[in-house]
Each structure stands twice: as C-alpha cells, then as structure tokens.
mmCIF file of C-alpha atoms in Angstrom:
data_model
loop_
_atom_site.group_PDB
_atom_site.id
_atom_site.type_symbol
_atom_site.label_atom_id
_atom_site.label_comp_id
_atom_site.label_asym_id
_atom_site.label_seq_id
_atom_site.Cartn_x
_atom_site.Cartn_y
_atom_site.Cartn_z
ATOM 1 C CA UNK J 1 -16.961 18.220 2.159
ATOM 2 C CA UNK J 2 -16.766 14.611 0.938
ATOM 3 C CA UNK J 3 -13.717 12.630 1.972
ATOM 4 C CA UNK J 4 -10.992 11.987 -0.599
ATOM 5 C CA UNK J 5 -11.634 8.872 -2.664
ATOM 6 C CA UNK J 6 -9.617 5.870 -1.449
ATOM 7 C CA UNK J 7 -6.645 4.826 -3.560
ATOM 8 C CA UNK J 8 -5.597 1.292 -4.445
ATOM 9 C CA UNK J 9 -3.618 -0.499 -7.135
ATOM 10 C CA UNK J 10 -4.764 -3.331 -9.386
ATOM 11 C CA UNK J 11 -2.291 -5.751 -7.860
ATOM 12 C CA UNK J 12 1.088 -6.189 -9.478
ATOM 13 C CA UNK J 13 4.086 -4.004 -8.725
ATOM 14 C CA UNK J 14 7.705 -4.249 -9.861
ATOM 15 C CA UNK J 15 9.812 -6.751 -7.950
ATOM 16 C CA UNK J 16 11.403 -5.402 -4.789
ATOM 17 C CA UNK J 17 14.068 -8.103 -4.520
ATOM 18 C CA UNK J 18 14.754 -11.829 -4.600
ATOM 19 C CA UNK J 19 14.064 -12.488 -0.916
ATOM 20 C CA UNK J 20 10.289 -12.987 -0.745
ATOM 21 C CA UNK J 21 9.688 -11.768 2.808
ATOM 22 C CA UNK J 22 11.738 -8.644 2.261
ATOM 23 C CA UNK J 23 10.125 -8.037 -1.120
ATOM 24 C CA UNK J 24 6.618 -8.271 0.366
ATOM 25 C CA UNK J 25 7.620 -5.898 3.142
ATOM 26 C CA UNK J 26 9.179 -3.352 0.810
ATOM 27 C CA UNK J 27 6.284 -3.443 -1.689
ATOM 28 C CA UNK J 28 3.857 -2.707 1.152
ATOM 29 C CA UNK J 29 5.978 0.101 2.566
ATOM 30 C CA UNK J 30 6.245 1.502 -0.961
ATOM 31 C CA UNK J 31 2.458 1.582 -1.294
ATOM 32 C CA UNK J 32 2.033 3.232 2.095
ATOM 33 C CA UNK J 33 4.625 5.879 1.263
ATOM 34 C CA UNK J 34 2.681 6.740 -1.899
ATOM 35 C CA UNK J 35 -0.707 7.169 -0.251
ATOM 36 C CA UNK J 36 -2.309 3.829 -1.105
ATOM 37 C CA UNK J 37 -5.228 3.055 1.215
ATOM 38 C CA UNK J 38 -6.308 -0.425 0.096
ATOM 39 C CA UNK J 39 -3.028 -2.337 -0.173
ATOM 40 C CA UNK J 40 -2.171 -5.328 -2.374
ATOM 41 C CA UNK J 41 0.395 -8.115 -2.091
ATOM 42 C CA UNK J 42 2.236 -6.589 -5.054
ATOM 43 C CA UNK J 43 2.401 -10.052 -6.685
ATOM 44 C CA UNK J 44 6.060 -10.376 -5.720
ATOM 45 C CA UNK J 45 6.439 -14.092 -6.498
ATOM 46 C CA UNK J 46 5.590 -14.247 -10.202
ATOM 47 C CA UNK J 47 3.088 -13.181 -12.883
ATOM 48 C CA UNK J 48 -0.701 -13.484 -12.724
ATOM 49 C CA UNK J 49 -0.800 -16.842 -14.532
ATOM 50 C CA UNK J 50 2.215 -18.625 -13.075
ATOM 51 C CA UNK J 51 0.857 -18.261 -9.527
ATOM 52 C CA UNK J 52 -1.842 -20.746 -10.475
ATOM 53 C CA UNK J 53 -0.057 -22.816 -13.112
ATOM 54 C CA UNK J 54 2.445 -23.809 -10.437
ATOM 55 C CA UNK J 55 -0.164 -24.581 -7.774
ATOM 56 C CA UNK J 56 -3.350 -26.113 -9.244
ATOM 57 C CA UNK J 57 -3.657 -29.759 -10.236
ATOM 58 C CA UNK J 58 -4.029 -29.958 -14.026
ATOM 59 C CA UNK J 59 -2.022 -26.809 -14.714
ATOM 60 C CA UNK J 60 1.715 -26.857 -15.229
ATOM 61 C CA UNK J 61 4.713 -25.033 -16.615
ATOM 62 C CA UNK J 62 6.680 -26.561 -19.491
ATOM 63 C CA UNK J 63 9.828 -24.813 -20.705
ATOM 64 C CA UNK J 64 8.669 -21.688 -18.901
ATOM 65 C CA UNK J 65 5.225 -21.762 -20.540
ATOM 66 C CA UNK J 66 1.956 -22.445 -18.638
ATOM 67 C CA UNK J 67 -0.005 -25.410 -20.038
ATOM 68 C CA UNK J 68 -2.941 -27.730 -19.301
ATOM 69 C CA UNK J 69 -1.709 -31.132 -18.091
ATOM 70 C CA UNK J 70 -5.037 -32.717 -17.080
ATOM 71 C CA UNK J 71 -8.271 -32.047 -15.268
ATOM 72 C CA UNK J 72 -7.981 -28.853 -13.226
ATOM 73 C CA UNK J 73 -8.727 -29.044 -9.507
ATOM 74 C CA UNK J 74 -7.476 -27.680 -6.215
ATOM 75 C CA UNK J 75 -4.570 -29.732 -4.964
ATOM 76 C CA UNK J 76 -4.390 -29.803 -1.175
ATOM 77 C CA UNK J 77 -5.644 -27.098 1.150
ATOM 78 C CA UNK J 78 -6.541 -23.614 -0.058
ATOM 79 C CA UNK J 79 -4.657 -22.317 2.962
ATOM 80 C CA UNK J 80 -1.424 -23.614 1.425
ATOM 81 C CA UNK J 81 -1.822 -21.525 -1.722
ATOM 82 C CA UNK J 82 0.987 -18.986 -2.101
ATOM 83 C CA UNK J 83 -1.225 -15.898 -2.169
ATOM 84 C CA UNK J 84 -3.002 -17.006 1.011
ATOM 85 C CA UNK J 85 0.361 -17.464 2.738
ATOM 86 C CA UNK J 86 1.547 -14.055 1.531
ATOM 87 C CA UNK J 87 -1.638 -12.448 2.854
ATOM 88 C CA UNK J 88 -1.118 -14.063 6.256
ATOM 89 C CA UNK J 89 2.427 -12.727 6.352
ATOM 90 C CA UNK J 90 1.338 -9.220 5.428
ATOM 91 C CA UNK J 91 -1.590 -9.169 7.845
ATOM 92 C CA UNK J 92 0.715 -10.183 10.690
ATOM 93 C CA UNK J 93 3.025 -7.266 9.890
ATOM 94 C CA UNK J 94 0.324 -4.710 9.112
ATOM 95 C CA UNK J 95 -2.675 -5.808 11.225
ATOM 96 C CA UNK J 96 -4.469 -2.469 10.988
ATOM 97 C CA UNK J 97 -4.321 -2.175 7.200
ATOM 98 C CA UNK J 98 -6.767 -3.424 4.587
ATOM 99 C CA UNK J 99 -5.537 -5.640 1.767
ATOM 100 C CA UNK J 100 -6.938 -6.590 -1.645
ATOM 101 C CA UNK J 101 -5.650 -9.756 -3.318
ATOM 102 C CA UNK J 102 -6.095 -10.492 -7.028
ATOM 103 C CA UNK J 103 -7.049 -13.884 -8.458
ATOM 104 C CA UNK J 104 -6.812 -14.527 -12.191
ATOM 105 C CA UNK J 105 -10.268 -15.422 -13.491
ATOM 106 C CA UNK J 106 -11.279 -18.690 -15.184
ATOM 107 C CA UNK J 107 -11.353 -17.416 -18.762
ATOM 108 C CA UNK J 108 -8.041 -15.555 -18.658
ATOM 109 C CA UNK J 109 -6.266 -18.345 -16.782
ATOM 110 C CA UNK J 110 -7.736 -21.126 -18.917
ATOM 111 C CA UNK J 111 -7.223 -19.410 -22.258
ATOM 112 C CA UNK J 112 -3.625 -18.501 -21.456
ATOM 113 C CA UNK J 113 -2.679 -22.064 -20.532
ATOM 114 C CA UNK J 114 -4.799 -23.897 -23.126
ATOM 115 C CA UNK J 115 -3.582 -21.747 -26.014
ATOM 116 C CA UNK J 116 -0.077 -23.100 -25.379
ATOM 117 C CA UNK J 117 -0.841 -26.796 -24.894
ATOM 118 C CA UNK J 118 -3.537 -29.204 -23.694
ATOM 119 C CA UNK J 119 -1.930 -32.523 -22.800
ATOM 120 C CA UNK J 120 -5.080 -34.387 -21.752
ATOM 121 C CA UNK J 121 -8.709 -34.373 -20.547
ATOM 122 C CA UNK J 122 -10.026 -31.329 -22.458
ATOM 123 C CA UNK J 123 -10.889 -31.375 -26.157
ATOM 124 C CA UNK J 124 -9.476 -27.940 -27.011
ATOM 125 C CA UNK J 125 -9.540 -24.407 -25.638
ATOM 126 C CA UNK J 126 -13.240 -24.100 -26.540
ATOM 127 C CA UNK J 127 -14.103 -26.955 -24.141
ATOM 128 C CA UNK J 128 -16.161 -25.090 -21.534
ATOM 129 C CA UNK J 129 -15.518 -27.779 -18.915
ATOM 130 C CA UNK J 130 -12.015 -26.355 -18.569
ATOM 131 C CA UNK J 131 -13.306 -22.984 -17.387
ATOM 132 C CA UNK J 132 -15.941 -24.531 -15.133
ATOM 133 C CA UNK J 133 -13.284 -26.676 -13.464
ATOM 134 C CA UNK J 134 -10.992 -23.692 -12.984
ATOM 135 C CA UNK J 135 -13.821 -21.683 -11.408
ATOM 136 C CA UNK J 136 -14.534 -24.475 -8.925
ATOM 137 C CA UNK J 137 -10.814 -24.808 -8.128
ATOM 138 C CA UNK J 138 -10.456 -21.075 -7.511
ATOM 139 C CA UNK J 139 -13.516 -20.725 -5.259
ATOM 140 C CA UNK J 140 -11.884 -22.219 -2.109
ATOM 141 C CA UNK J 141 -8.810 -20.030 -2.641
ATOM 142 C CA UNK J 142 -11.009 -16.941 -2.891
ATOM 143 C CA UNK J 143 -12.806 -17.967 0.305
ATOM 144 C CA UNK J 144 -9.519 -18.537 2.140
ATOM 145 C CA UNK J 145 -8.399 -15.040 1.179
ATOM 146 C CA UNK J 146 -11.679 -13.513 2.334
ATOM 147 C CA UNK J 147 -11.543 -15.518 5.558
ATOM 148 C CA UNK J 148 -8.094 -13.999 6.055
ATOM 149 C CA UNK J 149 -9.634 -10.540 5.929
ATOM 150 C CA UNK J 150 -8.846 -9.583 2.341
ATOM 151 C CA UNK J 151 -10.886 -7.955 -0.356
ATOM 152 C CA UNK J 152 -10.774 -10.301 -3.364
ATOM 153 C CA UNK J 153 -10.401 -9.036 -6.927
ATOM 154 C CA UNK J 154 -11.016 -11.333 -9.890
ATOM 155 C CA UNK J 155 -8.874 -10.352 -12.884
ATOM 156 C CA UNK J 156 -10.468 -11.077 -16.270
ATOM 157 C CA UNK J 157 -8.759 -9.002 -18.982
ATOM 158 C CA UNK J 158 -9.724 -11.539 -21.660
ATOM 159 C CA UNK J 159 -13.435 -10.787 -21.232
ATOM 160 C CA UNK J 160 -13.021 -7.507 -23.107
ATOM 161 C CA UNK J 161 -12.109 -9.521 -26.235
ATOM 162 C CA UNK J 162 -15.632 -10.876 -26.685
ATOM 163 C CA UNK J 163 -16.930 -14.458 -26.825
ATOM 164 C CA UNK J 164 -20.077 -16.050 -28.182
ATOM 165 C CA UNK J 165 -20.603 -17.544 -24.735
ATOM 166 C CA UNK J 166 -19.696 -14.325 -22.890
ATOM 167 C CA UNK J 167 -22.712 -14.482 -20.561
ATOM 168 C CA UNK J 168 -21.745 -17.975 -19.407
ATOM 169 C CA UNK J 169 -18.120 -16.926 -18.916
ATOM 170 C CA UNK J 170 -19.147 -13.932 -16.819
ATOM 171 C CA UNK J 171 -21.380 -16.144 -14.674
ATOM 172 C CA UNK J 172 -18.328 -18.234 -13.766
ATOM 173 C CA UNK J 173 -17.146 -15.246 -11.738
ATOM 174 C CA UNK J 174 -20.111 -15.741 -9.429
ATOM 175 C CA UNK J 175 -18.966 -19.347 -9.005
ATOM 176 C CA UNK J 176 -15.509 -18.200 -7.908
ATOM 177 C CA UNK J 177 -17.069 -15.620 -5.574
ATOM 178 C CA UNK J 178 -19.879 -17.834 -4.259
ATOM 179 C CA UNK J 179 -18.565 -17.913 -0.678
ATOM 180 C CA UNK J 180 -17.308 -14.331 -0.485
ATOM 181 C CA UNK J 181 -18.844 -11.381 1.333
ATOM 182 C CA UNK J 182 -20.295 -9.458 -1.598
ATOM 183 C CA UNK J 183 -19.014 -6.114 -0.340
ATOM 184 C CA UNK J 184 -15.418 -7.376 -0.537
ATOM 185 C CA UNK J 185 -15.602 -8.935 -4.014
ATOM 186 C CA UNK J 186 -14.626 -7.105 -7.205
ATOM 187 C CA UNK J 187 -13.858 -7.803 -10.864
ATOM 188 C CA UNK J 188 -11.220 -5.995 -12.922
ATOM 189 C CA UNK J 189 -11.476 -6.017 -16.722
ATOM 190 C CA UNK J 190 -8.859 -3.939 -18.516
ATOM 191 C CA UNK J 191 -8.972 -2.841 -22.125
ATOM 192 C CA UNK J 192 -11.958 -1.443 -24.015
ATOM 193 C CA UNK J 193 -15.244 -2.668 -22.508
ATOM 194 C CA UNK J 194 -17.614 -0.948 -24.924
ATOM 195 C CA UNK J 195 -18.230 -3.984 -27.149
ATOM 196 C CA UNK J 196 -20.142 -7.241 -26.816
ATOM 197 C CA UNK J 197 -22.266 -5.982 -23.903
ATOM 198 C CA UNK J 198 -19.407 -6.609 -21.466
ATOM 199 C CA UNK J 199 -20.528 -4.009 -18.927
ATOM 200 C CA UNK J 200 -24.163 -5.125 -18.986
ATOM 201 C CA UNK J 201 -23.173 -8.750 -18.441
ATOM 202 C CA UNK J 202 -20.913 -7.808 -15.519
ATOM 203 C CA UNK J 203 -23.663 -5.731 -13.935
ATOM 204 C CA UNK J 204 -25.744 -8.906 -13.656
ATOM 205 C CA UNK J 205 -23.250 -10.600 -11.316
ATOM 206 C CA UNK J 206 -24.874 -11.267 -7.948
ATOM 207 C CA UNK J 207 -21.791 -11.973 -5.817
ATOM 208 C CA UNK J 208 -19.684 -9.013 -6.965
ATOM 209 C CA UNK J 209 -20.093 -5.450 -5.694
ATOM 210 C CA UNK J 210 -17.320 -3.533 -7.520
ATOM 211 C CA UNK J 211 -16.572 -3.430 -11.253
ATOM 212 C CA UNK J 212 -13.122 -2.056 -12.033
ATOM 213 C CA UNK J 213 -12.337 -0.541 -15.439
ATOM 214 C CA UNK J 214 -9.597 1.557 -17.052
ATOM 215 C CA UNK J 215 -10.340 5.062 -18.326
ATOM 216 C CA UNK J 216 -6.991 6.817 -18.829
ATOM 217 C CA UNK J 217 -5.197 4.987 -21.650
ATOM 218 C CA UNK J 218 -5.812 5.692 -25.317
ATOM 219 C CA UNK J 219 -7.569 2.366 -25.803
ATOM 220 C CA UNK J 220 -9.674 2.805 -22.676
ATOM 221 C CA UNK J 221 -10.563 6.499 -22.604
ATOM 222 C CA UNK J 222 -13.906 5.896 -24.331
ATOM 223 C CA UNK J 223 -14.915 3.398 -21.632
ATOM 224 C CA UNK J 224 -16.442 6.375 -19.856
ATOM 225 C CA UNK J 225 -19.254 6.319 -22.425
ATOM 226 C CA UNK J 226 -20.234 2.822 -21.307
ATOM 227 C CA UNK J 227 -20.759 3.384 -17.575
ATOM 228 C CA UNK J 228 -23.718 5.245 -16.169
ATOM 229 C CA UNK J 229 -25.344 5.915 -12.827
ATOM 230 C CA UNK J 230 -28.621 4.118 -13.491
ATOM 231 C CA UNK J 231 -26.957 0.830 -14.420
ATOM 232 C CA UNK J 232 -24.717 0.788 -11.373
ATOM 233 C CA UNK J 233 -27.436 1.839 -8.955
ATOM 234 C CA UNK J 234 -30.074 -0.525 -10.353
ATOM 235 C CA UNK J 235 -27.678 -3.453 -9.877
ATOM 236 C CA UNK J 236 -26.167 -2.379 -6.568
ATOM 237 C CA UNK J 237 -22.703 -1.951 -8.055
ATOM 238 C CA UNK J 238 -19.868 0.485 -7.427
ATOM 239 C CA UNK J 239 -17.015 1.435 -9.738
ATOM 240 C CA UNK J 240 -13.268 1.007 -9.430
ATOM 241 C CA UNK J 241 -11.999 3.963 -11.454
ATOM 242 C CA UNK J 242 -8.788 3.568 -13.449
ATOM 243 C CA UNK J 243 -7.633 7.177 -13.566
ATOM 244 C CA UNK J 244 -3.992 7.122 -14.672
ATOM 245 C CA UNK J 245 -2.239 5.297 -17.518
ATOM 246 C CA UNK J 246 0.309 2.556 -16.800
ATOM 247 C CA UNK J 247 2.012 2.696 -20.219
ATOM 248 C CA UNK J 248 4.082 5.913 -20.288
ATOM 249 C CA UNK J 249 7.516 5.542 -21.846
ATOM 250 C CA UNK J 250 9.051 8.506 -20.030
ATOM 251 C CA UNK J 251 8.278 10.910 -17.206
ATOM 252 C CA UNK J 252 6.812 13.462 -19.593
ATOM 253 C CA UNK J 253 4.137 10.978 -20.678
ATOM 254 C CA UNK J 254 2.846 10.312 -17.150
ATOM 255 C CA UNK J 255 -0.619 11.781 -16.626
ATOM 256 C CA UNK J 256 -0.429 14.933 -14.515
ATOM 257 C CA UNK J 257 -2.379 15.432 -11.272
ATOM 258 C CA UNK J 258 -4.568 17.911 -13.129
ATOM 259 C CA UNK J 259 -5.388 15.287 -15.773
ATOM 260 C CA UNK J 260 -6.194 12.758 -13.057
ATOM 261 C CA UNK J 261 -8.486 15.267 -11.351
ATOM 262 C CA UNK J 262 -10.282 16.073 -14.613
ATOM 263 C CA UNK J 263 -10.794 12.401 -15.448
ATOM 264 C CA UNK J 264 -12.153 11.626 -11.977
ATOM 265 C CA UNK J 265 -14.543 14.547 -12.346
ATOM 266 C CA UNK J 266 -15.814 13.130 -15.652
ATOM 267 C CA UNK J 267 -16.136 9.609 -14.234
ATOM 268 C CA UNK J 268 -18.047 10.794 -11.184
ATOM 269 C CA UNK J 269 -20.219 12.883 -13.459
ATOM 270 C CA UNK J 270 -21.218 9.677 -15.257
ATOM 271 C CA UNK J 271 -21.828 7.326 -12.327
ATOM 272 C CA UNK J 272 -22.071 9.583 -9.277
ATOM 273 C CA UNK J 273 -19.277 10.097 -6.782
ATOM 274 C CA UNK J 274 -21.102 7.987 -4.200
ATOM 275 C CA UNK J 275 -20.960 5.047 -6.620
ATOM 276 C CA UNK J 276 -17.153 5.120 -6.951
ATOM 277 C CA UNK J 277 -15.535 2.672 -4.526
ATOM 278 C CA UNK J 278 -11.942 3.743 -5.118
ATOM 279 C CA UNK J 279 -9.473 5.035 -7.692
ATOM 280 C CA UNK J 280 -6.532 3.100 -9.113
ATOM 281 C CA UNK J 281 -4.110 2.998 -12.059
ATOM 282 C CA UNK J 282 -5.580 1.558 -15.249
ATOM 283 C CA UNK J 283 -3.952 -1.841 -14.792
ATOM 284 C CA UNK J 284 -1.158 -3.639 -12.977
ATOM 285 C CA UNK J 285 2.273 -2.029 -12.754
ATOM 286 C CA UNK J 286 4.482 -5.082 -13.231
ATOM 287 C CA UNK J 287 5.225 -4.247 -16.884
ATOM 288 C CA UNK J 288 5.534 -0.489 -16.328
ATOM 289 C CA UNK J 289 9.011 1.034 -16.382
ATOM 290 C CA UNK J 290 10.140 0.689 -12.784
ATOM 291 C CA UNK J 291 11.418 4.245 -12.474
ATOM 292 C CA UNK J 292 8.006 5.596 -13.546
ATOM 293 C CA UNK J 293 5.908 3.641 -11.037
ATOM 294 C CA UNK J 294 6.565 6.074 -8.141
ATOM 295 C CA UNK J 295 5.703 9.015 -10.398
ATOM 296 C CA UNK J 296 2.439 7.378 -11.474
ATOM 297 C CA UNK J 297 1.363 6.753 -7.886
ATOM 298 C CA UNK J 298 2.469 10.214 -6.743
ATOM 299 C CA UNK J 299 0.492 11.887 -9.526
ATOM 300 C CA UNK J 300 -2.548 9.714 -8.830
ATOM 301 C CA UNK J 301 -2.477 10.649 -5.140
ATOM 302 C CA UNK J 302 -2.006 14.332 -5.983
ATOM 303 C CA UNK J 303 -4.879 14.155 -8.467
ATOM 304 C CA UNK J 304 -7.139 12.605 -5.841
ATOM 305 C CA UNK J 305 -6.229 15.410 -3.453
ATOM 306 C CA UNK J 306 -7.018 18.028 -6.100
ATOM 307 C CA UNK J 307 -10.343 16.337 -6.798
ATOM 308 C CA UNK J 308 -11.121 16.391 -3.086
#
C-alpha cells in the first residue's frame, strides 16, 4: 500500500491575531491540527506583495499601495528579511517539522508595483530590467530560507496571463532559485495554465523540481488536460496538486472528501502517483472566508485519507 500523499498549503492563512509571535504559533498549531505535513509560515505579517515592497530597496508603499521608487536591489542582509526571521522563529519552536516558505516571483511582484507607479529608473512596466533586478534581489533571500532548512516556493500567478516574453520571464525563476537545492524548490502558478505554453515553459526550468497548479476551481478544472506523465518524467519534475477550491461562499460549496478523492485519482491518472509531490488547496487561504478555512483543510485531509 502506498503511503498517503503529503498535505501542504500554498502559504497564506487568515490572520491569527495582532501579536506576531502568537500569530505565527497559532497558525502553525492550526496547520498541525488539520493534518498538514509540510507547514508554511501562514504569511501572518501582510500580503504577498507588501512583504517585499516594505523590505527591498527600490520598492515602496505610498498611501497603502506598493510602487516602484527606484532601482530594485536587496537592502542589507538577506538574514534580516522578515520571512527569514519568521522561519527562524518557527524552526526554533518546531525543530522536527518541515516548512515551506513562499516568495513572490519577479513578474508578479514587479507588475503589481509598476502598474501603480514608477517614480524613477525604469521606463515603464514593460522595462525588462525591472524584473531582472527583482530576480537578483530575491535570490539571496531564497538562499537564506533554504539555508534555514525551508523548502522555497516561488509564487507567480501572473504567468498564467500570458506574455510575449513568457520564456524569458519563466527563466527568471531559475535566477531566483540559482543557489537552492533543486529538490526543495517549487513554483506555484494559479489560474488556468492551458494557454501560451505555460506548462511547457515551466517544465524547462533547471533549478525547480515541483510545479504546483490548481485543479479544483471552475477556472482551473481543465488544467488537468495540460499535465501529463511524459512531460513531468522527461524533465525530472513532480506535481503539487491543488485538489480543493479556496473560493466557496458557504459550507455547502466546500468540496467534499469524496470530490477531493476523485480529483486526486484523476490527477494521478494523468501524471502518475509517484510524480505527485504533495496535495494542497488550489491557492492561498488569506482571502477565503475565515470560518470555511478549517472545513477546507478537514475535507482535504479526509479526501487524502480516502484516496489512500
């Protein structure tokens, strides 16, 4: 009998309080109580963009909006970055647990900030130097997280939107991951990945071992048609399988354990069970109704148990 697939989350969880240390502790205990194997920091400080807009030289926040203020670079030591500090805190409290920490990728981070305002240095949001500079600034942070024992996940939801220079944008992920152990580096792209050759481009990454996609939501359910065993095996990749939706509006809309089991069966039928690294919700849970998050994780765990 094969062992049950490991469970993880994409990264963000609802806030567990205003006190950071207590919030980190409670988010971790919450994950453990709901059967999560590969834990995350729960992104308890802020959202996936503000973490970096508040910490990298050349990024800033103006009237609550992230913007480009100048050339982007790493300011100070990577060890001082907030996510690295949070990882250290969590590892000291849970030394025998594995953690995965998410970093917002160059395209998503750059596009989000540049679409609001570029104060200097870059021509406009199409200036590719912006994304190259962000990739170089993120690489030491990624290394510091890996050196701290974490799996590192690069979040690039914007890549599913399609770009003329998509291949070059995907290759920037290898720049961010250049100093990481390949087996602990992953990329998460939410949304529909069946256009623009997104999956094929991601398969070409040399420093990334796991590609994480969503399969449960209405927009993402046809993603299953765009993953296959031969592609993953030929490129030495494994799949992170999004198996439960994060957008229900009430308890009755949460995917049932039986639906989770059926979806996992279909996914493994496409890529091979041995090529699935872990299962997770489709996306982060920060924007999900807080009272539904426990139900989602409970049903995911129950579905994994049914799948066996």
